[in-house]
CSV table of C-alpha atoms in Angstrom, one decimal:
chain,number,residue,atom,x,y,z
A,1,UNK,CA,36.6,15.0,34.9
A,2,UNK,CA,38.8,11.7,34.5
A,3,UNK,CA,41.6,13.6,32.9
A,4,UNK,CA,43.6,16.8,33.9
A,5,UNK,CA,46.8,18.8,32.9
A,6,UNK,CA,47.2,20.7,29.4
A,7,UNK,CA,44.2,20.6,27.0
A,8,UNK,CA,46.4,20.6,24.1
A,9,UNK,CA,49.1,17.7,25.4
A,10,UNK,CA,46.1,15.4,26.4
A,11,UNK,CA,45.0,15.7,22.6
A,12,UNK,CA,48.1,15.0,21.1
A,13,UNK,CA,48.1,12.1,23.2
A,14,UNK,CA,44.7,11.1,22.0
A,15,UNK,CA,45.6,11.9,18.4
A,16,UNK,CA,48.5,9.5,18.9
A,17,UNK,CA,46.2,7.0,20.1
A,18,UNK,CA,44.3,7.2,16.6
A,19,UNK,CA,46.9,7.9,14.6
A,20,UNK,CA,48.2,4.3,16.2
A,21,UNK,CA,44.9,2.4,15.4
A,22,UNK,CA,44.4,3.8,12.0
A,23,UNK,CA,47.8,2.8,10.6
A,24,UNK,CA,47.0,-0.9,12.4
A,25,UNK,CA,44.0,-0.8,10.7
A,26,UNK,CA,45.2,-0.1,7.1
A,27,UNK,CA,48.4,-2.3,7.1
A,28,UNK,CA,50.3,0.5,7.2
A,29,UNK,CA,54.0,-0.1,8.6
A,30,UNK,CA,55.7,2.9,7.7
A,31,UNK,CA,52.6,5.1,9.6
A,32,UNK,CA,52.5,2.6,12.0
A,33,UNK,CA,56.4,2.9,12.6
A,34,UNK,CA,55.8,6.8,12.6
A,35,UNK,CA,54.3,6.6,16.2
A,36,UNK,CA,57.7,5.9,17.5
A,37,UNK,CA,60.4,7.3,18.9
A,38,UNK,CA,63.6,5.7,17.6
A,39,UNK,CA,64.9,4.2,20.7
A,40,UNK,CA,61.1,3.4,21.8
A,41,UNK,CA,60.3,0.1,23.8
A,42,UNK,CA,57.4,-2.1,22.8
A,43,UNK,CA,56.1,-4.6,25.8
A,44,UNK,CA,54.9,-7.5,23.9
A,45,UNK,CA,52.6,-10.2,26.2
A,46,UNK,CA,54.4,-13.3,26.2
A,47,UNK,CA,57.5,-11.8,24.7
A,48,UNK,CA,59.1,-9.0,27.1
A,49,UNK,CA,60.1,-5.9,25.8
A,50,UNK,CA,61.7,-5.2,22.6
A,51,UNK,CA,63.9,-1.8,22.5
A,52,UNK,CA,64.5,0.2,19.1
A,53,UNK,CA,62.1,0.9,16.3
A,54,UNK,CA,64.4,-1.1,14.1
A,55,UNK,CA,64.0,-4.2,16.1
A,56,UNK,CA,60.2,-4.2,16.3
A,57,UNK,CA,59.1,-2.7,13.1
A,58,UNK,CA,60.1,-6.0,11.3
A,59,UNK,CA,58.7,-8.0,13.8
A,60,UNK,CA,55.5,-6.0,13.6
A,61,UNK,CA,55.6,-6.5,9.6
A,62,UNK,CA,55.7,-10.4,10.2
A,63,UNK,CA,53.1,-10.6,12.5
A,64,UNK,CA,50.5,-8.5,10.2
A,65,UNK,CA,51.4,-10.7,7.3
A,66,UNK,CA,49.5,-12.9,8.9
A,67,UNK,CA,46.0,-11.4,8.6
A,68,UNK,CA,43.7,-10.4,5.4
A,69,UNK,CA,42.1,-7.9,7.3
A,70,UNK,CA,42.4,-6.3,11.3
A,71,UNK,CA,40.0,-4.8,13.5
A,72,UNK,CA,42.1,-3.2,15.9
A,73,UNK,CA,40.5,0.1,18.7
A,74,UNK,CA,42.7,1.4,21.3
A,75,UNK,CA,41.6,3.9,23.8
A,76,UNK,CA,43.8,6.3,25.5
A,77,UNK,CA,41.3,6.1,28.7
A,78,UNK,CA,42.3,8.7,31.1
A,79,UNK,CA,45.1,11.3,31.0
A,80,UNK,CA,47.1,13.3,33.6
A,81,UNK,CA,49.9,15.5,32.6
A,82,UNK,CA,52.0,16.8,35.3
A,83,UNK,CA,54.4,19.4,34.0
């Protein structure tokens, strides 16, 4: 088995992970926002990291303005939870 530690915290991960893509896929910003923590960090390619939901949530909003329609499929891959 690739993954290991707590059934239930390695589905809530997963769930995450959908609960992520979904929102992407429906232009949904405030269910997007919903998968982070106030004080998160998003790494962005090319543009470092951006601390605080209330940075990046507009700067997320501007860059989906940009598109009629998104095909967007993350995969949480393996997990390991220690503890």
């Amino acid at each position: 088995m690739i993954s290991s530690g707590p059934l239930d915290d390695r589905l809530a991960i997963r769930e995450l992970v959908e609960s992520y893509n979904d929102a992407v896929m429906r232009f949904d910003g405030d269910a997007w926002a919903s998968n982070w923590t106030d004080d998160a960090t998003w790494s962005l390619p090319g543009m470092g990291d951006v601390t605080g939901k209330d940075k990046f949530f507009p700067m997320w909003k501007g860059a989906m303005s940009a598109y009629s329609f998104v095909g967007f499929f993350a995969s949480a891959g393996p997990i390991v939870v220690h503890g």
